[in-house]
Amino acid sequence: MNLSSSYRWWLAAGIVYAAFLLQHFFGILQLPAWHWGMAIAYALWAALALGAIARSWPTLTPYGWRPLVIFLGAILSAIDIFAGPGPASAQRIDAWMTALIGIAIVTILARFTPRKWSKAWFGQEVQPGSRPYSSR
């Protein structure tokens, strides 16, 4: 793990997630109830987490980074949304699914990132649209 090049990405992802938790538990910001805001917020977190994971474990390749981001995002968003007072309602499940949509969109778009962007985002060049064991 190359911590020297990934700590900023981990720190940014941690700050974004901490903001989610602070908002959820303490309601620091009075945000309007815009349902797709959850997808956008977790898409931002997923982009940062994907950059951190790619820099920390480059040998996993994109085929390991993307599932790891989805798995971590599912767990962390569930903790954020389902923890706290009140029953697990259909609204919480909808919010969780919306967060997962945001995470999924980022991981899908990461597959088609131009090479110049992948160098900045992942810390290395990744061929867009490449598949394991393909002739491309």
Tab-separated table of C-alpha atoms in Angstrom:
chain	number	residue	atom	x	y	z
A	1	MET	CA	0.000	0.000	0.000
A	2	ASN	CA	1.492	3.296	-1.101
A	3	LEU	CA	0.155	5.577	1.613
A	4	SER	CA	2.168	8.578	0.466
A	5	SER	CA	0.127	8.935	-2.724
A	6	SER	CA	-3.257	7.860	-1.374
A	7	TYR	CA	-3.626	9.549	1.999
A	8	ARG	CA	-5.186	12.682	0.506
A	9	TRP	CA	-7.816	10.607	-1.286
A	10	TRP	CA	-8.580	8.596	1.875
A	11	LEU	CA	-8.757	11.789	3.916
A	12	ALA	CA	-11.167	13.434	1.453
A	13	ALA	CA	-13.377	10.321	1.321
A	14	GLY	CA	-13.365	10.154	5.126
A	15	ILE	CA	-14.311	13.817	5.459
A	16	VAL	CA	-17.194	13.420	3.006
A	17	TYR	CA	-18.477	10.341	4.866
A	18	ALA	CA	-18.087	12.092	8.237
A	19	ALA	CA	-20.187	14.941	6.850
A	20	PHE	CA	-22.887	12.408	5.953
A	21	LEU	CA	-22.879	11.053	9.501
A	22	LEU	CA	-22.888	14.500	11.095
A	23	GLN	CA	-25.780	15.555	8.904
A	24	HIS	CA	-27.707	12.373	9.680
A	25	PHE	CA	-27.235	12.365	13.433
A	26	PHE	CA	-27.111	16.065	14.215
A	27	GLY	CA	-28.829	17.735	11.268
A	28	ILE	CA	-26.192	20.458	11.146
A	29	LEU	CA	-27.348	21.670	7.749
A	30	GLN	CA	-31.010	22.141	7.058
A	31	LEU	CA	-31.065	20.637	3.592
A	32	PRO	CA	-34.205	20.348	1.483
A	33	ALA	CA	-35.565	16.841	1.113
A	34	TRP	CA	-34.303	16.301	-2.412
A	35	HIS	CA	-34.257	12.555	-2.942
A	36	TRP	CA	-31.548	12.484	-5.629
A	37	GLY	CA	-29.218	14.480	-3.399
A	38	MET	CA	-28.316	11.205	-1.709
A	39	ALA	CA	-27.213	9.729	-5.053
A	40	ILE	CA	-25.075	12.761	-5.851
A	41	ALA	CA	-23.503	12.781	-2.388
A	42	TYR	CA	-22.593	9.105	-2.483
A	43	ALA	CA	-21.375	9.442	-6.079
A	44	LEU	CA	-18.886	12.023	-4.803
A	45	TRP	CA	-17.841	9.668	-2.012
A	46	ALA	CA	-17.481	6.781	-4.485
A	47	ALA	CA	-15.268	8.845	-6.797
A	48	LEU	CA	-12.965	9.716	-3.903
A	49	ALA	CA	-12.959	6.172	-2.541
A	50	LEU	CA	-12.206	4.742	-5.977
A	51	GLY	CA	-9.195	7.036	-6.317
A	52	ALA	CA	-7.983	6.081	-2.835
A	53	ILE	CA	-8.382	2.350	-3.414
A	54	ALA	CA	-6.703	2.519	-6.841
A	55	ARG	CA	-3.700	4.275	-5.347
A	56	SER	CA	-3.540	2.032	-2.289
A	57	TRP	CA	-3.851	-1.320	-4.060
A	58	PRO	CA	-2.849	-0.863	-7.715
A	59	THR	CA	-2.379	-4.612	-8.194
A	60	LEU	CA	-6.110	-5.204	-7.729
A	61	THR	CA	-6.712	-3.491	-11.095
A	62	PRO	CA	-10.038	-1.870	-11.965
A	63	TYR	CA	-11.705	-5.285	-11.737
A	64	GLY	CA	-10.984	-5.317	-8.029
A	65	TRP	CA	-11.335	-1.599	-7.290
A	66	ARG	CA	-14.876	-1.191	-8.557
A	67	PRO	CA	-16.458	-4.102	-6.637
A	68	LEU	CA	-14.613	-3.002	-3.500
A	69	VAL	CA	-16.048	0.509	-3.803
A	70	ILE	CA	-19.553	-0.888	-4.308
A	71	PHE	CA	-19.174	-3.214	-1.310
A	72	LEU	CA	-17.781	-0.512	1.002
A	73	GLY	CA	-20.344	1.994	-0.259
A	74	ALA	CA	-23.216	-0.394	0.417
A	75	ILE	CA	-22.043	-1.007	3.980
A	76	LEU	CA	-21.214	2.618	4.817
A	77	SER	CA	-24.388	4.016	3.265
A	78	ALA	CA	-26.473	1.442	5.162
A	79	ILE	CA	-24.808	2.508	8.409
A	80	ASP	CA	-25.489	6.147	7.581
A	81	ILE	CA	-29.106	5.658	6.552
A	82	PHE	CA	-30.358	2.919	8.877
A	83	ALA	CA	-28.526	3.915	12.068
A	84	GLY	CA	-30.183	6.297	14.415
A	85	PRO	CA	-33.617	6.725	15.894
A	86	GLY	CA	-36.774	5.565	14.236
A	87	PRO	CA	-37.951	2.413	12.531
A	88	ALA	CA	-36.527	1.102	9.270
A	89	SER	CA	-39.147	2.460	6.934
A	90	ALA	CA	-39.713	2.278	3.214
A	91	GLN	CA	-38.320	5.814	2.972
A	92	ARG	CA	-35.004	4.686	4.439
A	93	ILE	CA	-34.847	1.777	2.017
A	94	ASP	CA	-35.543	4.176	-0.873
A	95	ALA	CA	-32.785	6.488	0.366
A	96	TRP	CA	-30.361	3.562	0.573
A	97	MET	CA	-31.206	2.401	-2.940
A	98	THR	CA	-30.721	5.955	-4.189
A	99	ALA	CA	-27.293	6.096	-2.554
A	100	LEU	CA	-26.402	2.783	-4.200
A	101	ILE	CA	-27.445	4.183	-7.580
A	102	GLY	CA	-25.008	7.066	-7.132
A	103	ILE	CA	-22.203	4.658	-6.222
A	104	ALA	CA	-23.022	2.379	-9.154
A	105	ILE	CA	-23.052	5.245	-11.658
A	106	VAL	CA	-19.539	6.291	-10.653
A	107	THR	CA	-18.194	2.748	-10.868
A	108	ILE	CA	-19.771	2.282	-14.299
A	109	LEU	CA	-18.441	5.611	-15.581
A	110	ALA	CA	-14.975	4.727	-14.253
A	111	ARG	CA	-14.882	1.935	-16.810
A	112	PHE	CA	-15.060	4.434	-19.670
A	113	THR	CA	-12.693	7.077	-18.317
A	114	PRO	CA	-10.295	8.501	-20.916
A	115	ARG	CA	-6.645	7.621	-20.345
A	116	LYS	CA	-5.674	11.178	-19.376
A	117	TRP	CA	-8.370	11.261	-16.700
A	118	SER	CA	-7.520	7.803	-15.395
A	119	LYS	CA	-3.950	8.920	-14.694
A	120	ALA	CA	-5.251	11.741	-12.493
A	121	TRP	CA	-8.058	9.724	-10.894
A	122	PHE	CA	-6.443	6.326	-10.369
A	123	GLY	CA	-2.791	7.351	-10.210
A	124	GLN	CA	-2.049	5.251	-13.307
A	125	GLU	CA	-3.211	4.815	-16.860
A	126	VAL	CA	-6.079	2.408	-17.283
A	127	GLN	CA	-7.251	1.484	-20.750
A	128	PRO	CA	-10.890	2.559	-21.141
A	129	GLY	CA	-13.362	-0.260	-21.680
A	130	SER	CA	-10.722	-2.942	-21.288
A	131	ARG	CA	-11.793	-6.387	-20.186
A	132	PRO	CA	-9.763	-9.108	-18.552
A	133	TYR	CA	-8.575	-11.865	-20.881
A	134	SER	CA	-9.704	-9.987	-23.999
A	135	SER	CA	-7.671	-9.342	-27.110
A	136	ARG	CA	-8.249	-5.556	-26.928
